[in-house]
PDB file of C-alpha atoms in Angstrom:
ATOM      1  CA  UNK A 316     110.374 154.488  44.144  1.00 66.00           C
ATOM      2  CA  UNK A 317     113.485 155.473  46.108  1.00 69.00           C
ATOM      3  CA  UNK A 318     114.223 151.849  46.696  1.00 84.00           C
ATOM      4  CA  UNK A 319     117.531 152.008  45.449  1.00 87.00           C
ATOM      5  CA  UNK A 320     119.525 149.755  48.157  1.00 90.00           C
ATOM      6  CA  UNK A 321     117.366 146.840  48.083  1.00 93.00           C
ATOM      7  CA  UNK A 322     117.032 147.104  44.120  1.00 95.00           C
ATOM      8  CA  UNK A 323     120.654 146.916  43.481  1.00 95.00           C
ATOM      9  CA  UNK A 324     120.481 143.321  45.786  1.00 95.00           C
ATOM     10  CA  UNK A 325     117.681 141.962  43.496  1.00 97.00           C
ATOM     11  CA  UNK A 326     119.815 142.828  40.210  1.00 97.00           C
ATOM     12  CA  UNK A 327     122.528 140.950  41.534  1.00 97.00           C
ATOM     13  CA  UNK A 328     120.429 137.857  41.958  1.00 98.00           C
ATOM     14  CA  UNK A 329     118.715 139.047  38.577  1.00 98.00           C
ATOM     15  CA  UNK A 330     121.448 139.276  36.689  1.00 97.00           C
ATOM     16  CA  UNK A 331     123.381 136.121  37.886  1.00 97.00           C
ATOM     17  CA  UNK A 332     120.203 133.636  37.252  1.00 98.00           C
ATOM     18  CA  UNK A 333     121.570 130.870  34.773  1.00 97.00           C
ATOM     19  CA  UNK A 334     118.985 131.800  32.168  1.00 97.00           C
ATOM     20  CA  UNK A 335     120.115 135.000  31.639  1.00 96.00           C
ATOM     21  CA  UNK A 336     116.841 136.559  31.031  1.00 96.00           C
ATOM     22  CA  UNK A 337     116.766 140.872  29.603  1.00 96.00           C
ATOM     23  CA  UNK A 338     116.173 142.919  32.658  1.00 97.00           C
ATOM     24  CA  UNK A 339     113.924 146.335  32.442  1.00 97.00           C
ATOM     25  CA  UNK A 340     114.169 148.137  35.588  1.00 97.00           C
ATOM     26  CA  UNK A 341     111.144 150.483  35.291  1.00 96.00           C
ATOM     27  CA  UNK A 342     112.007 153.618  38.196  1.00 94.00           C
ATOM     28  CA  UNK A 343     108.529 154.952  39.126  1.00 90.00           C
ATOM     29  CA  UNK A 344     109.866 158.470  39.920  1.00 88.00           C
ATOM     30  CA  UNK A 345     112.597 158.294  41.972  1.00 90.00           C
ATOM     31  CA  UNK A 346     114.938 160.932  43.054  1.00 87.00           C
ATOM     32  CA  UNK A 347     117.562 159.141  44.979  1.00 87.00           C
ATOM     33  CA  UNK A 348     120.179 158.702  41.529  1.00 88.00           C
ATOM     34  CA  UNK A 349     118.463 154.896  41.261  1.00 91.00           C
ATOM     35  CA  UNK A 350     118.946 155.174  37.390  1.00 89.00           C
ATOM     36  CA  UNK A 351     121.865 156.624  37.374  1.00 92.00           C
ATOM     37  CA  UNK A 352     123.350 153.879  39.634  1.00 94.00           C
ATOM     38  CA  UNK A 353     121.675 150.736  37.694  1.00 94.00           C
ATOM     39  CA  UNK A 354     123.417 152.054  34.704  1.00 93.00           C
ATOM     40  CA  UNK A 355     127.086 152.110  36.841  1.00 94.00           C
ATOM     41  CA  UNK A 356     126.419 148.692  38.122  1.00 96.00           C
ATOM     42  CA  UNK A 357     124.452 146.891  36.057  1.00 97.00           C
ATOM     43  CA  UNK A 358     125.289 148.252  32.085  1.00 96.00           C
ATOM     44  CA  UNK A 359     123.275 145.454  30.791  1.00 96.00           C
ATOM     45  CA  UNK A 360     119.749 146.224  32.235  1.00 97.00           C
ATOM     46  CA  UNK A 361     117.931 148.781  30.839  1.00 96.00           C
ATOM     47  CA  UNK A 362     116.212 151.158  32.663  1.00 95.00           C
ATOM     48  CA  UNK A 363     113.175 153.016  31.929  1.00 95.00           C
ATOM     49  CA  UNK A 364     112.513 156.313  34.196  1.00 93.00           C
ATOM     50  CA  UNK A 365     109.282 157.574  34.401  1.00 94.00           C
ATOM     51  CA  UNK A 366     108.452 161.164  35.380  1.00 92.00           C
ATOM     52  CA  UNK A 367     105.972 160.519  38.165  1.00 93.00           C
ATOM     53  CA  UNK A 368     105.213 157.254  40.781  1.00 92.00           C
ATOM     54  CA  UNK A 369     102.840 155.188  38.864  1.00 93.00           C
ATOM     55  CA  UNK A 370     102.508 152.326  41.226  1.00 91.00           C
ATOM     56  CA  UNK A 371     101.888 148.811  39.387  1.00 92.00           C
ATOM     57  CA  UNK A 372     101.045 150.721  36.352  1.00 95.00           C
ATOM     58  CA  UNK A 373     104.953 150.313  35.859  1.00 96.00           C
ATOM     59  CA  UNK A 374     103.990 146.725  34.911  1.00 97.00           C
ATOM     60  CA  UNK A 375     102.294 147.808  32.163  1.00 97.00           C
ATOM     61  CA  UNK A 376     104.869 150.163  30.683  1.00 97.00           C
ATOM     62  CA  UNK A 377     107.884 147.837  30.767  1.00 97.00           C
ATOM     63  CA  UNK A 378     105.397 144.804  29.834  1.00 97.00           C
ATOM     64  CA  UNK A 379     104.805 147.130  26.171  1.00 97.00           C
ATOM     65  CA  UNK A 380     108.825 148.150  25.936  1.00 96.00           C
ATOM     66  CA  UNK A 381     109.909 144.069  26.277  1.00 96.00           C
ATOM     67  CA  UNK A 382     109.422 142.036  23.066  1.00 95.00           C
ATOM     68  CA  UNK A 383     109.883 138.690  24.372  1.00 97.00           C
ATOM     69  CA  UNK A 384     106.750 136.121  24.567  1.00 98.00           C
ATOM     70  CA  UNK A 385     107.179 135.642  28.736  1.00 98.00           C
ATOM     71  CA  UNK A 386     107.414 138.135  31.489  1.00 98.00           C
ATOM     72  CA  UNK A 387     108.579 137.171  34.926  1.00 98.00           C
ATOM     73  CA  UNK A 388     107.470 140.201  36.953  1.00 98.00           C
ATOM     74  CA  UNK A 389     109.888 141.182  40.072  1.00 97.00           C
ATOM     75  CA  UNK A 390     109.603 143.853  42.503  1.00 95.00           C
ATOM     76  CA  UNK A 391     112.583 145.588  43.914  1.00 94.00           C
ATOM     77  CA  UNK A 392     112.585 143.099  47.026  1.00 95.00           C
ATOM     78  CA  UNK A 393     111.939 139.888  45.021  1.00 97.00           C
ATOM     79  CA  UNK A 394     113.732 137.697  42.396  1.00 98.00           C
ATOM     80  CA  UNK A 395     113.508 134.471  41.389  1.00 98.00           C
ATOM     81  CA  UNK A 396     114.829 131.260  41.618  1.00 98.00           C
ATOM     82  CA  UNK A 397     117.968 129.685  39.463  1.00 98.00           C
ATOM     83  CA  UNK A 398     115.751 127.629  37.214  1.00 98.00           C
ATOM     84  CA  UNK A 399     112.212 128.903  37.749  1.00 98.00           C
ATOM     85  CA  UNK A 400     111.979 131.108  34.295  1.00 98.00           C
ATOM     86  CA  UNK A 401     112.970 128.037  32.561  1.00 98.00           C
ATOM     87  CA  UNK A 402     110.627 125.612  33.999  1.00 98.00           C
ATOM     88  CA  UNK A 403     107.675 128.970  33.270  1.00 98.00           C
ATOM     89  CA  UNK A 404     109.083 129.218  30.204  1.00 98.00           C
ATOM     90  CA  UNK A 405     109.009 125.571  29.150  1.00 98.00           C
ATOM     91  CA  UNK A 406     105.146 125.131  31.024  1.00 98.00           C
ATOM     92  CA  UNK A 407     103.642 128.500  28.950  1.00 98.00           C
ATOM     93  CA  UNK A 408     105.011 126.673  25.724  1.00 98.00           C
ATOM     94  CA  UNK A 409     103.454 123.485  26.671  1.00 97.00           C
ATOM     95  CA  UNK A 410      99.773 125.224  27.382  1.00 97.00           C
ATOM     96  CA  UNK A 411      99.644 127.821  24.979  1.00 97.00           C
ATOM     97  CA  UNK A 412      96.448 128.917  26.366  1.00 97.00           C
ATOM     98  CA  UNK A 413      97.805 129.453  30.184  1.00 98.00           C
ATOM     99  CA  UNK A 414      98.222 133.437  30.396  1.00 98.00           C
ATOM    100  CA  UNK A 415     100.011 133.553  34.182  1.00 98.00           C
ATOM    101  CA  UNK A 416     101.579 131.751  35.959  1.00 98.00           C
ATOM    102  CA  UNK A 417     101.277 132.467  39.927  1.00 98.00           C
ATOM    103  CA  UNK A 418     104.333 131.047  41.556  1.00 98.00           C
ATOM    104  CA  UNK A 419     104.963 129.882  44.992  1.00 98.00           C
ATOM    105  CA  UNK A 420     106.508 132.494  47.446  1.00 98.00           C
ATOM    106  CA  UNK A 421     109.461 131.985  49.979  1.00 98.00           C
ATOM    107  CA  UNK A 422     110.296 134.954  52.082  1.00 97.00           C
ATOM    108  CA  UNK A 423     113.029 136.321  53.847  1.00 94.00           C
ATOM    109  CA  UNK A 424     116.248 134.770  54.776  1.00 93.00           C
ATOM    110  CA  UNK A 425     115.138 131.548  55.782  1.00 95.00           C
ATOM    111  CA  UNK A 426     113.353 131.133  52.857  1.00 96.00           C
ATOM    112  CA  UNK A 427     109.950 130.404  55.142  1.00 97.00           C
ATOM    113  CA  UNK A 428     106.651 129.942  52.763  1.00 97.00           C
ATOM    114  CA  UNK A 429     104.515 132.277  52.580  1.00 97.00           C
ATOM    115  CA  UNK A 430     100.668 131.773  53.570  1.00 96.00           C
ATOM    116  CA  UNK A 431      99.676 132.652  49.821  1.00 97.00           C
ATOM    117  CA  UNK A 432     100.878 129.485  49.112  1.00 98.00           C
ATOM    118  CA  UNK A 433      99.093 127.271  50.727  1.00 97.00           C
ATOM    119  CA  UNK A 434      95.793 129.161  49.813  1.00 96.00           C
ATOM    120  CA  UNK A 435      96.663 128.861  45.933  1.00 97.00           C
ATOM    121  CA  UNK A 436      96.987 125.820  46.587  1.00 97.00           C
ATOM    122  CA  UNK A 437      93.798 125.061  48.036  1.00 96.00           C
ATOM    123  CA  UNK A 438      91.919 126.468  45.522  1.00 97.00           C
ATOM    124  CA  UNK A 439      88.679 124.813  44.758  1.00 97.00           C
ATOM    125  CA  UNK A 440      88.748 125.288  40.921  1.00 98.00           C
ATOM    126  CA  UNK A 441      90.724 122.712  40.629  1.00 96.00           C
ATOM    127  CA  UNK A 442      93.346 121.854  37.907  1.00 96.00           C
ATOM    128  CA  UNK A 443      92.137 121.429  34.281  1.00 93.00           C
ATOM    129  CA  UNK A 444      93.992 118.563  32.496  1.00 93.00           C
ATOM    130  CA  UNK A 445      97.278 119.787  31.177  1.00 91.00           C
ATOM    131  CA  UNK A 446      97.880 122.495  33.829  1.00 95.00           C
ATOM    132  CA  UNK A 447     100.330 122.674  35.668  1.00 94.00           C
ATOM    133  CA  UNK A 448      98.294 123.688  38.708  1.00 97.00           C
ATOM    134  CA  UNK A 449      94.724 124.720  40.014  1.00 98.00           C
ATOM    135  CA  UNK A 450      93.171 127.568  38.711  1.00 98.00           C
ATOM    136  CA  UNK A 451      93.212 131.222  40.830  1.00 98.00           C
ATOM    137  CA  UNK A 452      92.066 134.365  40.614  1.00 98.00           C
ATOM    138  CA  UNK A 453      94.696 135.551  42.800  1.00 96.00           C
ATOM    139  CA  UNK A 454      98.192 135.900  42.809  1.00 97.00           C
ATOM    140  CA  UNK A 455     101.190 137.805  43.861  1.00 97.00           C
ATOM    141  CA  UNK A 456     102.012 140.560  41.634  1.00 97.00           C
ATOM    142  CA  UNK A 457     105.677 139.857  42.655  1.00 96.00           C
ATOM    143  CA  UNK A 458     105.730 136.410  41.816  1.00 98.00           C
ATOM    144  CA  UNK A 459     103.764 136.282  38.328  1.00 98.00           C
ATOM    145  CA  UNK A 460     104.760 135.016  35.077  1.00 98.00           C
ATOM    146  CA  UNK A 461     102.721 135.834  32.335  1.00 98.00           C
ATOM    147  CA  UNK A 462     102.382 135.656  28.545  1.00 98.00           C
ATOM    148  CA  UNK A 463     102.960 139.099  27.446  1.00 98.00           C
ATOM    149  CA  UNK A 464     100.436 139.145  24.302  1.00 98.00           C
ATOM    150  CA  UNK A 465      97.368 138.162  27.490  1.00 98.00           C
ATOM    151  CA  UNK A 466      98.231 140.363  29.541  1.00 98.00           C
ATOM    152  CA  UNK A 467      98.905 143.313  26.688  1.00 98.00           C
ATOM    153  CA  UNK A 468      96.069 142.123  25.416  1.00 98.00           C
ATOM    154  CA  UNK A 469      93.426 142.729  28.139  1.00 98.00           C
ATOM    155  CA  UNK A 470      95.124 146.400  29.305  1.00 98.00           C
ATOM    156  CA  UNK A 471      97.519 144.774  31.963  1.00 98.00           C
ATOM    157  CA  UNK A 472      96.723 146.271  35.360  1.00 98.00           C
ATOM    158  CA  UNK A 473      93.799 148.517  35.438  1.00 97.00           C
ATOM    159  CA  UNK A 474      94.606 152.382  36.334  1.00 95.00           C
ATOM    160  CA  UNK A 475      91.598 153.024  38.055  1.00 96.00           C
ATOM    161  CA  UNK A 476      93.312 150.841  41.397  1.00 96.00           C
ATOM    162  CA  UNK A 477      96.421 151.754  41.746  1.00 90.00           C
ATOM    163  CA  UNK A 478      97.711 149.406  44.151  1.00 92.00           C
ATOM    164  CA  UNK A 479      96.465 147.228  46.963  1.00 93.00           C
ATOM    165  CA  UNK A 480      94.917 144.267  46.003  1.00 94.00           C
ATOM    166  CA  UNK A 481      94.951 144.651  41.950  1.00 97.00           C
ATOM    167  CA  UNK A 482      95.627 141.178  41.139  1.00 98.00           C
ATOM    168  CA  UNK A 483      92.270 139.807  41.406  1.00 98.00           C
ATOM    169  CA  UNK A 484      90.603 142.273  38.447  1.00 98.00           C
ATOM    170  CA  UNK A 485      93.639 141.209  36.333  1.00 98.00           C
ATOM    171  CA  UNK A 486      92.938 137.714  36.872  1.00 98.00           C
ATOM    172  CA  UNK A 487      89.471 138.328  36.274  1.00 98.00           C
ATOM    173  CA  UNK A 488      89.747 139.876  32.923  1.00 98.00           C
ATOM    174  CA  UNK A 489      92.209 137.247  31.781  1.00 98.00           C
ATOM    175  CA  UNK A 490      90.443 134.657  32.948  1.00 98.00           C
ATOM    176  CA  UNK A 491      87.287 136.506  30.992  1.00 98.00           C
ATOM    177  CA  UNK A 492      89.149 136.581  28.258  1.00 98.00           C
ATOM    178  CA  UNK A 493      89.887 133.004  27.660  1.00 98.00           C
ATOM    179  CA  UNK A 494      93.250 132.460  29.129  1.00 98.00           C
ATOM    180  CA  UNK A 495      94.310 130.394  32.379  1.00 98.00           C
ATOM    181  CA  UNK A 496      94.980 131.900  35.342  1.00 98.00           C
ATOM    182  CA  UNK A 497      97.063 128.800  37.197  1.00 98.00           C
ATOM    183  CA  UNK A 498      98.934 128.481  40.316  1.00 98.00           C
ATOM    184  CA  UNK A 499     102.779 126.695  39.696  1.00 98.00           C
ATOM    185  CA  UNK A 500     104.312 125.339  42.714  1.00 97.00           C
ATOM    186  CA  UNK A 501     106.879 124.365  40.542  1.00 97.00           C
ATOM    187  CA  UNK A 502     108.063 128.150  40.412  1.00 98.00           C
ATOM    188  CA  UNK A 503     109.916 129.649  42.904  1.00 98.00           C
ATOM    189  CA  UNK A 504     110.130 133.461  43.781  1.00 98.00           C
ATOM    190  CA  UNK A 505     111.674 135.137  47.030  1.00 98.00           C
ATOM    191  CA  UNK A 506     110.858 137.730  48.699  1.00 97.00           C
ATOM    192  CA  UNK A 507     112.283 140.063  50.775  1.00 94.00           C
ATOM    193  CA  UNK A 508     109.560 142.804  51.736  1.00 90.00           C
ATOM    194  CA  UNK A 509     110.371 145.760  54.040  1.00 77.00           C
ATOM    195  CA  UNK A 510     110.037 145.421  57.885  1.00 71.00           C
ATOM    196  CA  UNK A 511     108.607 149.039  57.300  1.00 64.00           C
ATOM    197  CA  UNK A 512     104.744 149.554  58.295  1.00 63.00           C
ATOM    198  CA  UNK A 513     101.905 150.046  55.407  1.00 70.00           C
ATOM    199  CA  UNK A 514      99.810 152.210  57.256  1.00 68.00           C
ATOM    200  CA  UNK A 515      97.250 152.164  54.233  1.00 87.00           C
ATOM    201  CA  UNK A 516      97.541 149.096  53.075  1.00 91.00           C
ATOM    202  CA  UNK A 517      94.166 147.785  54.672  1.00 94.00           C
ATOM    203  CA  UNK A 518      92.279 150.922  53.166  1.00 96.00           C
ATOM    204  CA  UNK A 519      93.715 150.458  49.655  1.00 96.00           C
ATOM    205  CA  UNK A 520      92.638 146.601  49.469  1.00 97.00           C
ATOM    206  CA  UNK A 521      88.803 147.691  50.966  1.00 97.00           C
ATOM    207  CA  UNK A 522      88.887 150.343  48.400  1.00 98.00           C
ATOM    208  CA  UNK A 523      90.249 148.144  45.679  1.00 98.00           C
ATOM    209  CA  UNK A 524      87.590 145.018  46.576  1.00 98.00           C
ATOM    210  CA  UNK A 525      84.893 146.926  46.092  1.00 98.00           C
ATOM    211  CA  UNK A 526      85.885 149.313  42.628  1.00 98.00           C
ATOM    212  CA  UNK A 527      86.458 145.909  41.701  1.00 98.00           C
ATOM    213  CA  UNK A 528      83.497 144.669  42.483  1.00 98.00           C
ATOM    214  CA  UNK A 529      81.643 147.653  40.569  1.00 98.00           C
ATOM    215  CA  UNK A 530      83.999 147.012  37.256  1.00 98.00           C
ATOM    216  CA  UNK A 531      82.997 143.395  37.132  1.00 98.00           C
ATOM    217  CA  UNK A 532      80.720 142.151  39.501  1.00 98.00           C
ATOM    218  CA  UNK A 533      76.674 141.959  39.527  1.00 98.00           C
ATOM    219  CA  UNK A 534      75.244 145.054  40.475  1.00 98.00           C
ATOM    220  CA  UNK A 535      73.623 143.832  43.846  1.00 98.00           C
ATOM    221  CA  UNK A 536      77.257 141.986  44.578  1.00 98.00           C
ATOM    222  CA  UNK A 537      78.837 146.002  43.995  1.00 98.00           C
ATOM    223  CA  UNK A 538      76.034 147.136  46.507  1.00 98.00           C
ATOM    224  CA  UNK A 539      76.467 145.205  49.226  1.00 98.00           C
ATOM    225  CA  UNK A 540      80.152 146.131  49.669  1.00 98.00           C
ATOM    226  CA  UNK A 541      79.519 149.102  49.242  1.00 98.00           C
ATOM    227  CA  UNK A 542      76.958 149.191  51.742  1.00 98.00           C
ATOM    228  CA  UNK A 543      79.973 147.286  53.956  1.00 98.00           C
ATOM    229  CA  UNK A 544      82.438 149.436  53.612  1.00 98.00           C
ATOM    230  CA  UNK A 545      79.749 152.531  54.323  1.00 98.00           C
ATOM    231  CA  UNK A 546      78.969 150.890  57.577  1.00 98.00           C
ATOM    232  CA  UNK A 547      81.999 150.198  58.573  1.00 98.00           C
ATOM    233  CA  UNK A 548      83.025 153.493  58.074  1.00 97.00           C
ATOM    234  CA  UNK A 549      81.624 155.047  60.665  1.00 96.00           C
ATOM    235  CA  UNK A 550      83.486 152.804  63.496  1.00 96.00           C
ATOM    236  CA  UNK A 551      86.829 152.097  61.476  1.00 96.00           C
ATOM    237  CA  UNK A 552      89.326 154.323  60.587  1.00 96.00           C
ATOM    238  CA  UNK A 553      90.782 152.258  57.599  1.00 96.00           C
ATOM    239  CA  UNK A 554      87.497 152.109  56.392  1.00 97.00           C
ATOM    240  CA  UNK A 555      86.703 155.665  56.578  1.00 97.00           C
ATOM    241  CA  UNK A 556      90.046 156.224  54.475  1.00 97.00           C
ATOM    242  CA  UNK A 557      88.921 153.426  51.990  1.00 98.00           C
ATOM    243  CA  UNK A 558      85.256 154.892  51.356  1.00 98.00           C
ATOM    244  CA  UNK A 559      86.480 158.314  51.144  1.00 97.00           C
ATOM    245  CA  UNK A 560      88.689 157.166  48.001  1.00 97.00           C
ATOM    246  CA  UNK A 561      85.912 155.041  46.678  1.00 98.00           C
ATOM    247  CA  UNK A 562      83.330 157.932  46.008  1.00 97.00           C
ATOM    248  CA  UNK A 563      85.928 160.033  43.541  1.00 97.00           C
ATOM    249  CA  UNK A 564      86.355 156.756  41.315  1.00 97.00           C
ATOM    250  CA  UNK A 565      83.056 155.412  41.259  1.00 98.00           C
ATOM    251  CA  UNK A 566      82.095 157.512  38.128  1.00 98.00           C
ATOM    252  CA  UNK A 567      85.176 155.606  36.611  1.00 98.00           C
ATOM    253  CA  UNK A 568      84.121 152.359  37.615  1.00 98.00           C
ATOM    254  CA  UNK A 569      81.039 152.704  36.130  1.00 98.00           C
ATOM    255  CA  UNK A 570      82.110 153.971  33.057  1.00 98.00           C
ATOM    256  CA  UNK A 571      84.238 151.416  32.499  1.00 97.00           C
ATOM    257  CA  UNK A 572      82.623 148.639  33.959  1.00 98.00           C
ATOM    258  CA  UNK A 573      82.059 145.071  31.939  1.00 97.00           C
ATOM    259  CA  UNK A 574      80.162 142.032  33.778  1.00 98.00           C
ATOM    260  CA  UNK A 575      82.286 138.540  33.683  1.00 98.00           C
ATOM    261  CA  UNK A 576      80.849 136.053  31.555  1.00 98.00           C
ATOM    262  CA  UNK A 577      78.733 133.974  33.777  1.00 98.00           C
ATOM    263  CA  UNK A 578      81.095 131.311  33.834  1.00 98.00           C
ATOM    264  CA  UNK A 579      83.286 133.118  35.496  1.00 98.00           C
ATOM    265  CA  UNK A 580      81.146 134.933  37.577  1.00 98.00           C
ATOM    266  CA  UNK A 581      80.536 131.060  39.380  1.00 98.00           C
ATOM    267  CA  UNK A 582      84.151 130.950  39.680  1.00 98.00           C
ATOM    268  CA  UNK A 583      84.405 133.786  41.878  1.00 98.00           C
ATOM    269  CA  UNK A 584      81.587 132.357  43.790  1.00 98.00           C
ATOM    270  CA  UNK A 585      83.029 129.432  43.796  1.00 97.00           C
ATOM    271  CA  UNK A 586      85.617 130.887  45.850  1.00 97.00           C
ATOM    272  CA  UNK A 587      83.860 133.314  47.994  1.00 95.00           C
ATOM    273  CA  UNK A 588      82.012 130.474  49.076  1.00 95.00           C
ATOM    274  CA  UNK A 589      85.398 128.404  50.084  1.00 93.00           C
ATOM    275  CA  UNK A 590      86.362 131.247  52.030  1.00 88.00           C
ATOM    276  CA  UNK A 591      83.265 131.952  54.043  1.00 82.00           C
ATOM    277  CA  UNK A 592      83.916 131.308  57.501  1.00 78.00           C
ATOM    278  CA  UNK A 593      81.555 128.367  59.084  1.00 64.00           C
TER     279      UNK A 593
END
C-alpha cells in the first residue's frame, strides 16, 4: 500500500527476468496513483486494485485471477533471480506432489544472506527422496513458489491473521493436506525491505503464534501460550498489544479451528524441540 517508488524498481527487475513470467500487481488500497502509474510504465502487467488494505490476503486474490500452474509470490521490495522461476518451475514438475517451494533469501545491495536461510536449512525433517530440499513449516512469504491448485486448494492465507507471522498456518494446512512444504536453495529471491521501523511487528507475530496455535494445535499446546502471552502482558508492552488483539478473534479461531493430523502434529514438535534453547 502506497509503496509506489520501490514497486516500480521490482517491475523493472520483474519484467526484464529471461522467463518472462505474467505479472499481477495486486494494489491493497493505495492512494498515491500506484495503478495508474504501473499501467504508464509497465502496459504489460496487470493490475488488480482493491478497495481497502487487505494485507497478505492480496495473495489470495491475485493467486484466484492467475491461471497458470506456478506462482512465484513477490512483494513490492523483492524479485527474483534471472533463472530461479525456471529451475521452480522445472523442480514442481518433477515432484508433482511438492506444493511450495521456500527459496533462499539475499538482501539488500550486497546481496548478504539472510538468517532464514540458514535455519531452513537446518531443518530437522529432513529431505524426503526426490526433494529438492528439507521439509519446513516456515518460509518467507516473499520468497515462495507454490503450486497454485495447493495453495487454492487449502484457502491460501487464512483471514483470521492478517499479517505477522502467517506462513507457518499455511504451511501447516498444506502440509495437512498432503503436499510438501520444501526449502530450495537452488532458488534465489532478493530482497530489499524498508530501513523503516515495524513498531508492531513483535505484537502481530505473538498474536499470530498463538491464534495459530488455537486453529491447529492441541488444546493444552493453545493454553499454554495463551497463558504466555497473558503473563507477559502485564510487564511487556508488545505483549499487552498482542493479547489485546487475541481476545476479539478467539471466537474465530475456535470456530474455525481443525487439529493437524498427528503426523504432522510430531512435525511441529519435531521442530519446537530443535529450537528449544539448552
Amino acid at each position: 500500500m502506497n509503496r509506489a517508488p520501490t514497486l516500480l524498481t521490482t517491475l523493472e527487475k520483474l519484467t526484464t527476468l529471461p522467463e518472462r513470467p505474467p505479472v499481477v500487481v495486486v494494489d491493497n488500497g493505495s492512494d498515491d496513483g500506484t495503478a495508474t502509474l504501473v499501467a504508464e510504465r509497465f502496459p504489460a502487467v496487470r493490475v488488480l486494485a482493491l478497495p481497502v488494505n487487505r494485507g497478505p490476503l492480496a495473495r489470495n486474490e491475485g493467486a484466484r485471477l492467475l491461471t497458470t500452474p506456478y506462482i512465484a509470490f513477490s512483494d513490492d521490495d523483492s524479485w527474483w533471480a534471472p533463472g530461479a522461476l525456471a529451475t521452480a518451475a522445472a523442480l514442481l514438475d518433477a515432484g508433482p506432489r511438492v506444493g511450495l517451494l521456500a527459496a533462499r533469501v539475499a538482501v539488500g545491495q550486497d546481496l548478504a544472506p539472510d538468517p532464514i536461510n540458514d535455519a531452513l536449512a537446518a531443518s530437522p525433517l529432513g529431505t524426503a527422496p526426490g526433494l529438492p530440499g528439507p521439509a519446513v513449516l516456515g518460509f518467507l512469504g516473499c520468497a515462495a513458489v507454490v503450486r497454485r491448485s495447493a495453495f487454492l486448494a487449502v484457502g491460501g492465507y487464512h483471514p483470521l491473521l492478517w499479517i505477522g507471522g502467517e506462513e507457518t498456518l499455511l504451511a501447516y494446512d498444506l502440509t495437512a493436506a498432503g503436499w510438501h512444504v520444501c526449502h530450495a536453495p537452488q532458488l534465489t529471491a532478493v530482497h530489499h525491505p524498508a530501513e523503516a521501523p515495524r513498531p508492531h511487528r513483535v505484537a502481530h507475530m505473538r498474536r499470530n503464534e498463538t491464534l495459530t496455535a488455537w486453529l491447529r494445535r492441541p488444546v493444552p499446546v493453545a493454553l499454554r501460550q495463551t497463558w504466555r502471552l497473558a503473563r507477559d502482558a502485564r510487564a511487556d508492552h508488545a505483549a499487552r498489544r498482542a493479547f489485546g488483539q487475541l481476545l476479539p478473534r478467539l471466537p474465530g479461531a475456535l470456530r474455525a479451528r481443525r487439529r493437524l493430523p498427528a503426523a504432522v502434529e510430531a512435525q511441529v514438535r519435531r521442530l519446537e524441540a530443535a529450537d528449544a534453547p539448552g
